[in-house]
PDB file of C-alpha atoms in Angstrom:
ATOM      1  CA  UNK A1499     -21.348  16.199  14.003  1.00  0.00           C
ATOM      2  CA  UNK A1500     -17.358  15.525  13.634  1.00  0.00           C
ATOM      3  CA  UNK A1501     -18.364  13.489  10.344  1.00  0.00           C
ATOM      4  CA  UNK A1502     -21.494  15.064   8.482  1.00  0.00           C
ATOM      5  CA  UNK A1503     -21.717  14.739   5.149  1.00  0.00           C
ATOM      6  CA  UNK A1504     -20.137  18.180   4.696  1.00  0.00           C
ATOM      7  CA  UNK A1505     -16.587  17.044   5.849  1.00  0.00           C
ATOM      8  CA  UNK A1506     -16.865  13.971   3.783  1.00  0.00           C
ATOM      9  CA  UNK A1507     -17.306  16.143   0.846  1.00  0.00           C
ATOM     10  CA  UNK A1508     -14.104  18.009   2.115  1.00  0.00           C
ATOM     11  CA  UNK A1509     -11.949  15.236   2.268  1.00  0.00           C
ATOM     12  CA  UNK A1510     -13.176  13.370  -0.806  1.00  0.00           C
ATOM     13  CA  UNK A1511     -12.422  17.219  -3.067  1.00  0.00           C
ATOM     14  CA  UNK A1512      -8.887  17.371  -0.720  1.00  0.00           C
ATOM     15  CA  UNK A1513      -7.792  13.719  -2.240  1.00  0.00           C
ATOM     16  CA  UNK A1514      -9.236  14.169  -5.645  1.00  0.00           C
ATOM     17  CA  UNK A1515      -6.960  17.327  -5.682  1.00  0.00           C
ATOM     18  CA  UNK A1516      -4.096  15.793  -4.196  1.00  0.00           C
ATOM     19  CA  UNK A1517      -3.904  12.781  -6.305  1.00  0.00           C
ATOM     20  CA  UNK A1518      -1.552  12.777  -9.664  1.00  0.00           C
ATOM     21  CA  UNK A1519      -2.437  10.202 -12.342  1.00  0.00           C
ATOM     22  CA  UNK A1520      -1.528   6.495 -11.213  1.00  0.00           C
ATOM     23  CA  UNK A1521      -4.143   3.919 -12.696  1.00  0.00           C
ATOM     24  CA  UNK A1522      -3.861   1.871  -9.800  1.00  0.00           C
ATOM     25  CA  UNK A1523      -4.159   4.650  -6.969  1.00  0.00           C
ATOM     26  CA  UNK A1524      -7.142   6.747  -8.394  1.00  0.00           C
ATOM     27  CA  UNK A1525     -10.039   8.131  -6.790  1.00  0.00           C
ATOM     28  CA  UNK A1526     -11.720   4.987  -7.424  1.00  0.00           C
ATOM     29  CA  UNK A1527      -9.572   3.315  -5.600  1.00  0.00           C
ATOM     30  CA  UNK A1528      -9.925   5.656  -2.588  1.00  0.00           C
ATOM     31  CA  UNK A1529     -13.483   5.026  -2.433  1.00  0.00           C
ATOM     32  CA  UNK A1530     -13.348   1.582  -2.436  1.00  0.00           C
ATOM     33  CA  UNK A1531     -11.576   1.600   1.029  1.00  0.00           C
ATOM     34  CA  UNK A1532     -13.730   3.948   2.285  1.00  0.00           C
ATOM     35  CA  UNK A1533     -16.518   1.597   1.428  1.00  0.00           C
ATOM     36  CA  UNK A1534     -14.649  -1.552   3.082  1.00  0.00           C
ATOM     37  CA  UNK A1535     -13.197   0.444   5.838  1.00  0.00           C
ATOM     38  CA  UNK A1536     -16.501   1.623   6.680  1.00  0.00           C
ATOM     39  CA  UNK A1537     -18.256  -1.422   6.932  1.00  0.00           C
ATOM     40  CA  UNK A1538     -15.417  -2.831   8.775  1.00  0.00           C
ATOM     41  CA  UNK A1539     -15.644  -0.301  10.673  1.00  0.00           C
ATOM     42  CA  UNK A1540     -18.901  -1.135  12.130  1.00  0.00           C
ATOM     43  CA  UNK A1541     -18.431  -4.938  12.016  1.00  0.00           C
ATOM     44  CA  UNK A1542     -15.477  -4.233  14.264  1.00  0.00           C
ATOM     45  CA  UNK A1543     -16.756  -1.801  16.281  1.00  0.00           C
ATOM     46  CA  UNK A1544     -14.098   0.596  16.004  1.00  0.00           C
ATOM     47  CA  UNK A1545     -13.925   4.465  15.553  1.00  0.00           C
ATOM     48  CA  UNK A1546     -15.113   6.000  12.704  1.00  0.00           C
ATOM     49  CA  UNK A1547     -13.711   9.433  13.585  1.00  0.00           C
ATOM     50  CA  UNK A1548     -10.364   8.273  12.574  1.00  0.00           C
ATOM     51  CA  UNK A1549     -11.002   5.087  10.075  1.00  0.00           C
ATOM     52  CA  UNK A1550     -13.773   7.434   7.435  1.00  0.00           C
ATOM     53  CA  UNK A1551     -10.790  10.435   7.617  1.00  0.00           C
ATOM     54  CA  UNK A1552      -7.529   7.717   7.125  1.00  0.00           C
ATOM     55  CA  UNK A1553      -9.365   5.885   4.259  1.00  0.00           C
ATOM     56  CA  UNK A1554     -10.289   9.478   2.604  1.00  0.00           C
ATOM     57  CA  UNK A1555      -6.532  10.646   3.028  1.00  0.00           C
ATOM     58  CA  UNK A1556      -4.063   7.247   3.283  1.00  0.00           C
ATOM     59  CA  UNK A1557      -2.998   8.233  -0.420  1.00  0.00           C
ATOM     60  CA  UNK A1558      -2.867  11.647  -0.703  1.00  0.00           C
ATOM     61  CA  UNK A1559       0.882  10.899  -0.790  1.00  0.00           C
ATOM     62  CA  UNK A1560       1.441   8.326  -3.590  1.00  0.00           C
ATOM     63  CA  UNK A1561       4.786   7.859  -5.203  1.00  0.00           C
ATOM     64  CA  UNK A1562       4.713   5.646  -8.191  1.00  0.00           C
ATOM     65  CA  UNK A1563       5.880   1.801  -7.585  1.00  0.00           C
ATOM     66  CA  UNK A1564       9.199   2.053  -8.973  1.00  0.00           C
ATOM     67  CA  UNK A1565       9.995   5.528  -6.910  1.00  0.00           C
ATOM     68  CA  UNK A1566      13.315   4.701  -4.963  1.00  0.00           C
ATOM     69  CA  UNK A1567      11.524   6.423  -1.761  1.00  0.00           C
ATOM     70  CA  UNK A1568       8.038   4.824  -2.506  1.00  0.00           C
ATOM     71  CA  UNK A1569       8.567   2.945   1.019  1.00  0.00           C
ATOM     72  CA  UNK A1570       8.452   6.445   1.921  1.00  0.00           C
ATOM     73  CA  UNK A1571       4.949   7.593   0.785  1.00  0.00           C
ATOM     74  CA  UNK A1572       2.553   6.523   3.716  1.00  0.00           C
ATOM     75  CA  UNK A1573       4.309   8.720   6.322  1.00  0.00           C
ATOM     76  CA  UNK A1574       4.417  11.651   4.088  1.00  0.00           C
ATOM     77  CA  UNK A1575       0.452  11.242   3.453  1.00  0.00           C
ATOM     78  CA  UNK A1576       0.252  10.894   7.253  1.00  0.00           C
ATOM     79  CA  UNK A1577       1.692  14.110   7.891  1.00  0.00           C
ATOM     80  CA  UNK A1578       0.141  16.305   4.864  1.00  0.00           C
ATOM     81  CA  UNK A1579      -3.366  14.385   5.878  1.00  0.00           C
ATOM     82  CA  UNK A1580      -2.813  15.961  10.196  1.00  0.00           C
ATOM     83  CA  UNK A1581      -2.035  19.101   8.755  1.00  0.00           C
ATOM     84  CA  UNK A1582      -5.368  19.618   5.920  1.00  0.00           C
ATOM     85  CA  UNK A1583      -7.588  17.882   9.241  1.00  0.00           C
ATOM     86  CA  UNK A1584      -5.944  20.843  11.121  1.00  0.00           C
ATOM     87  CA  UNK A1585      -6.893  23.698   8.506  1.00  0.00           C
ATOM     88  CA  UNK A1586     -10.570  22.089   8.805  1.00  0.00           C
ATOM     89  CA  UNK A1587     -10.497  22.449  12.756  1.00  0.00           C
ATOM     90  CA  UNK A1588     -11.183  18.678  13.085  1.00  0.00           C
ATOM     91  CA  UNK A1589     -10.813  17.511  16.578  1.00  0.00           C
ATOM     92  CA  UNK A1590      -7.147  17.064  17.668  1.00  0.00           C
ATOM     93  CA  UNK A1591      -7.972  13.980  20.074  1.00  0.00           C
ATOM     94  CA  UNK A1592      -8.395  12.263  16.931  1.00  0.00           C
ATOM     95  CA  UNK A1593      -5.444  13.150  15.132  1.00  0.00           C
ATOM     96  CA  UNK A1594      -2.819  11.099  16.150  1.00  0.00           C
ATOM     97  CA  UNK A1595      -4.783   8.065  15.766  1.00  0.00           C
ATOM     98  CA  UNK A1596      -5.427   8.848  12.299  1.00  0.00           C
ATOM     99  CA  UNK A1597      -1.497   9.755  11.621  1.00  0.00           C
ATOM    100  CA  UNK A1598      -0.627   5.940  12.444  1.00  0.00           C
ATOM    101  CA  UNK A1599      -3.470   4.627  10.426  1.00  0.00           C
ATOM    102  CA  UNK A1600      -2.158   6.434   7.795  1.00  0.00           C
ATOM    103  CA  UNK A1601       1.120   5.858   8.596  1.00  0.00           C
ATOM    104  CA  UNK A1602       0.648   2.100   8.734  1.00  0.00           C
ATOM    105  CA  UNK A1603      -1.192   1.012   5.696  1.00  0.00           C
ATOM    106  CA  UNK A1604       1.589   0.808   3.121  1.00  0.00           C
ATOM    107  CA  UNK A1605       2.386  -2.689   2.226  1.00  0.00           C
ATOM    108  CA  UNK A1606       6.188  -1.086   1.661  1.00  0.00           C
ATOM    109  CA  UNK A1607       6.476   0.738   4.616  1.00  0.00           C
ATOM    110  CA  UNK A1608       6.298  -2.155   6.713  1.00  0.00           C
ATOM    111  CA  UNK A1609       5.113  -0.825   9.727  1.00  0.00           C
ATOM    112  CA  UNK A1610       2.785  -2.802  12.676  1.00  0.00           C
ATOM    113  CA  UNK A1611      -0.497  -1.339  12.774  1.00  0.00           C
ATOM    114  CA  UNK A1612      -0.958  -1.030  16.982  1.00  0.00           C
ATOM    115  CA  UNK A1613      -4.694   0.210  16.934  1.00  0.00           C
ATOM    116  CA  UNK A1614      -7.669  -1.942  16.025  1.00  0.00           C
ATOM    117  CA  UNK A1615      -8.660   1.775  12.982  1.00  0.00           C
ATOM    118  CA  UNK A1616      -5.134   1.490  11.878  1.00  0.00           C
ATOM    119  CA  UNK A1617      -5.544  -2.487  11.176  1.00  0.00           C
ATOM    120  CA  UNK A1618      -9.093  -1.704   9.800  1.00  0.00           C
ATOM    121  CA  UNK A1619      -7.520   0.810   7.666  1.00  0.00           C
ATOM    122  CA  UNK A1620      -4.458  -1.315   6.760  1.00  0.00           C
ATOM    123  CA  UNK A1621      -7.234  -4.399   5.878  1.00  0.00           C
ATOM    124  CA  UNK A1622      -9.350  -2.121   3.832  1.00  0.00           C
ATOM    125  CA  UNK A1623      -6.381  -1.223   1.607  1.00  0.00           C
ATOM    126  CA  UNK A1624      -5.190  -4.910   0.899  1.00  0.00           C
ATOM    127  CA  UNK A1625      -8.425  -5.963   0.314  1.00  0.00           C
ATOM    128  CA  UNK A1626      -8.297  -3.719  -2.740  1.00  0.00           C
ATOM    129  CA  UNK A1627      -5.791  -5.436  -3.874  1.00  0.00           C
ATOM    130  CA  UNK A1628      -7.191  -8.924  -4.239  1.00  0.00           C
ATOM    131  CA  UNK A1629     -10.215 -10.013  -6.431  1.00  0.00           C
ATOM    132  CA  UNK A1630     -10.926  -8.995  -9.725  1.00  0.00           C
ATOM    133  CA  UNK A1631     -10.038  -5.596  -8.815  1.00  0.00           C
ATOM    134  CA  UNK A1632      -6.811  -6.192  -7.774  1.00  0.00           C
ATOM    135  CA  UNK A1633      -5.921  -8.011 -10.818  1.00  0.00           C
ATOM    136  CA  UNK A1634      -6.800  -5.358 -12.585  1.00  0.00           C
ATOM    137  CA  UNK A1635      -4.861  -3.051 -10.744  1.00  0.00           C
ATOM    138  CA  UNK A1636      -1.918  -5.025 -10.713  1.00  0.00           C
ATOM    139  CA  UNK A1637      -2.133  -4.938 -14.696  1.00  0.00           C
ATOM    140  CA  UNK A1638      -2.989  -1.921 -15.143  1.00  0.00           C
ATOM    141  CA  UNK A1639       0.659  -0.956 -12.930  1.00  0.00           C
ATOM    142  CA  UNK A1640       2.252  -3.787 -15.163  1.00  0.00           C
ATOM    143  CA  UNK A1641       1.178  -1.744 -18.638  1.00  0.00           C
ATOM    144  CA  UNK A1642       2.089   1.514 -17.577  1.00  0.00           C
ATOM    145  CA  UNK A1643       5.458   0.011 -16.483  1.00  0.00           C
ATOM    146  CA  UNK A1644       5.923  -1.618 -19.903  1.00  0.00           C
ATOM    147  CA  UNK A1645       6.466  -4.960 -18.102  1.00  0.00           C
ATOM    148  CA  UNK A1646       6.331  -8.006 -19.881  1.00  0.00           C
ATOM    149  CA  UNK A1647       3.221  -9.743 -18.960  1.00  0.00           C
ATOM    150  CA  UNK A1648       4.927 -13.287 -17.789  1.00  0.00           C
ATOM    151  CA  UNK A1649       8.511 -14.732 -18.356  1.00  0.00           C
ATOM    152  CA  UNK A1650       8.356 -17.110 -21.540  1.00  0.00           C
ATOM    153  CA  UNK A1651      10.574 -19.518 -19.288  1.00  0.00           C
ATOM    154  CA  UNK A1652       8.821 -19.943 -16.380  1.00  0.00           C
ATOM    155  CA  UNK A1653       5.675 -17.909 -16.270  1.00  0.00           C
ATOM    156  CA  UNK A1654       4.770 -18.901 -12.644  1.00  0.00           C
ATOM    157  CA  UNK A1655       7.926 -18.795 -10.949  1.00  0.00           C
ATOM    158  CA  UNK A1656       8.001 -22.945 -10.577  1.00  0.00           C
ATOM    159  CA  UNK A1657      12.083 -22.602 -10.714  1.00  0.00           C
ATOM    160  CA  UNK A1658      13.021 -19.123  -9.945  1.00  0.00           C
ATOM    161  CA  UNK A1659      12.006 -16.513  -7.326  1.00  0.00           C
ATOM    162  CA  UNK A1660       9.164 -14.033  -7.914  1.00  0.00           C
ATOM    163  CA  UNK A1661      10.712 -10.810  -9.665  1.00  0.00           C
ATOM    164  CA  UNK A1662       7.588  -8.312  -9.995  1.00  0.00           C
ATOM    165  CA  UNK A1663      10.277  -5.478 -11.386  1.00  0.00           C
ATOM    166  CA  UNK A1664      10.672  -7.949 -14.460  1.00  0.00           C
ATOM    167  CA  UNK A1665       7.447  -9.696 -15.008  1.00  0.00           C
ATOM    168  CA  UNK A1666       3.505  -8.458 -14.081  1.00  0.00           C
ATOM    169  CA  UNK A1667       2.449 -11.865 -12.930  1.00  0.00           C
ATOM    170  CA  UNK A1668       5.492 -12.308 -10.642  1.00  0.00           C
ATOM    171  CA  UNK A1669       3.763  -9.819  -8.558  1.00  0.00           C
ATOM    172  CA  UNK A1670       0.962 -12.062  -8.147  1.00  0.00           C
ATOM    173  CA  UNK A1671       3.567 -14.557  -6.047  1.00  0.00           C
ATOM    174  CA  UNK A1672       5.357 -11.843  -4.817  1.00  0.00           C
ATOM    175  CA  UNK A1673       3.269  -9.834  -2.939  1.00  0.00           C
ATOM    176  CA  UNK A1674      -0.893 -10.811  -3.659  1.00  0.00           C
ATOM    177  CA  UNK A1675      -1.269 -13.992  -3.081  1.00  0.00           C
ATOM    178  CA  UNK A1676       0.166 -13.644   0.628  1.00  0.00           C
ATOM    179  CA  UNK A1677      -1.947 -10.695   1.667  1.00  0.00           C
ATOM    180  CA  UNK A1678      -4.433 -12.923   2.942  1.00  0.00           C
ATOM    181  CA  UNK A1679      -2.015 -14.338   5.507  1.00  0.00           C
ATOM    182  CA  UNK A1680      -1.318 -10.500   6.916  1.00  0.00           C
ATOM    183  CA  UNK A1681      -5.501  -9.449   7.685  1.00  0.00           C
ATOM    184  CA  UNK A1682      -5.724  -7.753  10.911  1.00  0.00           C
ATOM    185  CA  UNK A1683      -9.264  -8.530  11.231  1.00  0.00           C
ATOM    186  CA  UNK A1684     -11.947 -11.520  11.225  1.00  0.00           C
ATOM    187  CA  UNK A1685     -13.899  -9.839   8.624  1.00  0.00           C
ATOM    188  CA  UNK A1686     -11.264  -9.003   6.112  1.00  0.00           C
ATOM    189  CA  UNK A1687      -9.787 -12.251   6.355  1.00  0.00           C
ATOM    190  CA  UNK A1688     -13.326 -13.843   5.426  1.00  0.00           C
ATOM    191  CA  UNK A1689     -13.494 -11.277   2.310  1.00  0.00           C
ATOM    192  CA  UNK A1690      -9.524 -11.874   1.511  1.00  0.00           C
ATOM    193  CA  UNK A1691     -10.130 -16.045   1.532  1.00  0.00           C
ATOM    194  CA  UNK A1692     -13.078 -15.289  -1.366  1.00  0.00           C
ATOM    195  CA  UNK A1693     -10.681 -12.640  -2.944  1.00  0.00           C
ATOM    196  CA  UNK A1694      -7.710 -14.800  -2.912  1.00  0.00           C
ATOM    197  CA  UNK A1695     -10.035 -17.792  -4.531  1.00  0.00           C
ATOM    198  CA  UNK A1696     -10.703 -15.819  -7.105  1.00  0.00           C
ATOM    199  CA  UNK A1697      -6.855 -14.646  -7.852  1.00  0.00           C
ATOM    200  CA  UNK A1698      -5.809 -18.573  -7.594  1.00  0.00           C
ATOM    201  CA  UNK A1699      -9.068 -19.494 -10.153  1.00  0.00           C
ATOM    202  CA  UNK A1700      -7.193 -16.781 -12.432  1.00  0.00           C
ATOM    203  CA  UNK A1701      -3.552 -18.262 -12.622  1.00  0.00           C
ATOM    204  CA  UNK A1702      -5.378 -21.630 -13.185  1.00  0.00           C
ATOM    205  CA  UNK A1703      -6.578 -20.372 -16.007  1.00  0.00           C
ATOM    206  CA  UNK A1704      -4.199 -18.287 -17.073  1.00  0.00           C
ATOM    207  CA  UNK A1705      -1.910 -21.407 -17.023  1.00  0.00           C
ATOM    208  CA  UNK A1706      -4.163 -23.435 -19.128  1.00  0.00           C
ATOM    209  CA  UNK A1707      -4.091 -20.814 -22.081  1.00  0.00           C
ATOM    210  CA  UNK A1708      -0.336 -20.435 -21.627  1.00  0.00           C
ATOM    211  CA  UNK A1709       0.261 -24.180 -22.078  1.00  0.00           C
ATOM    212  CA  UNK A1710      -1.846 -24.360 -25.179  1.00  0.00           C
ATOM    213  CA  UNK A1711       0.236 -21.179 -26.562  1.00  0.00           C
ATOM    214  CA  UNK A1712       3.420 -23.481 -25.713  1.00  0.00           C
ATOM    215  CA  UNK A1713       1.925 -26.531 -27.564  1.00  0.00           C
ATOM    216  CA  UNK A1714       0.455 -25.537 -30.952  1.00  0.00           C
TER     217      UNK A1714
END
């Protein structure tokens, strides 16, 4: 069996070992797309052979947000993921399908996901970035950043563009609350509409308490 539990235990040690300190890209993370990609992988009918080993691996090249090459960082965890899949003999009609998965996930990187495991693997990542746990990510980046939390002027970017390198909550317009708009897939865009509910329930309130600062 290509996928027993015995190689899932070898690529969840390989990414726990692989993986520096970065809040937002821990192994928690990691097994929270392997959860989603999973299950979308069976919704979707797609092939687990190469979805289960991408969502394992997508990050075992991470660079931190504000790396100049962090644009960069998918296609070096595509190639260090081939070669540890090689070490563990795993089958090679497989491999190239899981390089582009790879490959393709990063937001940055910008690349078209051309198989139906690299959009499942591409879905499963955004998704992590929505919902409560993406806004806790996205804080969590903010803080170790030592962003400001909003801009005092115009906390919700009503009269200027979205600047996430200044302010945490600009990445919320810059970047989170279009992810819905770039699912591959029927069910991730389901889960991304409830996700990106929750996000705009957030800012709503979020607003309210920052008005009340601004009138007392």
């Amino acid at each position: 069996m290509v996928l027993d539990k015995e190689t899932e235990q070898q690529l969840q040690h390989f990414i726990q070992q692989e993986m520096h300190h970065n809040p937002a890209h821990d192994i928690n993370h990691v097994l929270r797309v392997v959860k989603t990609a999973r299950a979308l992988c069976s919704r979707e009918k797609a092939v687990k052979e190469i979805v289960i080993p991408a969502a394992y691996l997508h990050d075992c090249v991470s660079l931190d947000k504000n790396h100049p090459g962090k644009h960069l960082s998918s296609a070096l965890a595509a190639r260090k993921a081939v070669q540890f899949l090689k070490q563990l003999n795993y089958p090679p009609e497989y491999l190239d399908g899981i390089y582009h998965a790879i490959e393709a996930h990063s937001y940055s990187a910008n690349i078209k996901a051309k198989t139906l495991e690299a959009k499942i693997i591409q879905d499963a990542d955004r998704l992590d970035a929505l919902g409560a746990i993406g806004i806790s990510r996205c804080l969590q980046v903010g803080s170790q950043l030592n962003r400001p939390l909003y801009s005092h002027d115009d906390p919700f970017c009503l009269t200027r563009g979205a600047d996430d390198n200044r302010f945490t909550i600009d990445h919320f317009f810059s970047k989170l609350l279009r992810l819905k708009d770039t699912m591959n897939t029927e069910s991730a865009r389901e889960e991304a509409a409830v996700r990106t509910r929750f996000i705009e329930s957030f800012l709503k309130q979020l607003k309210t308490e920052i008005n009340d600062e601004y009138n007392e």
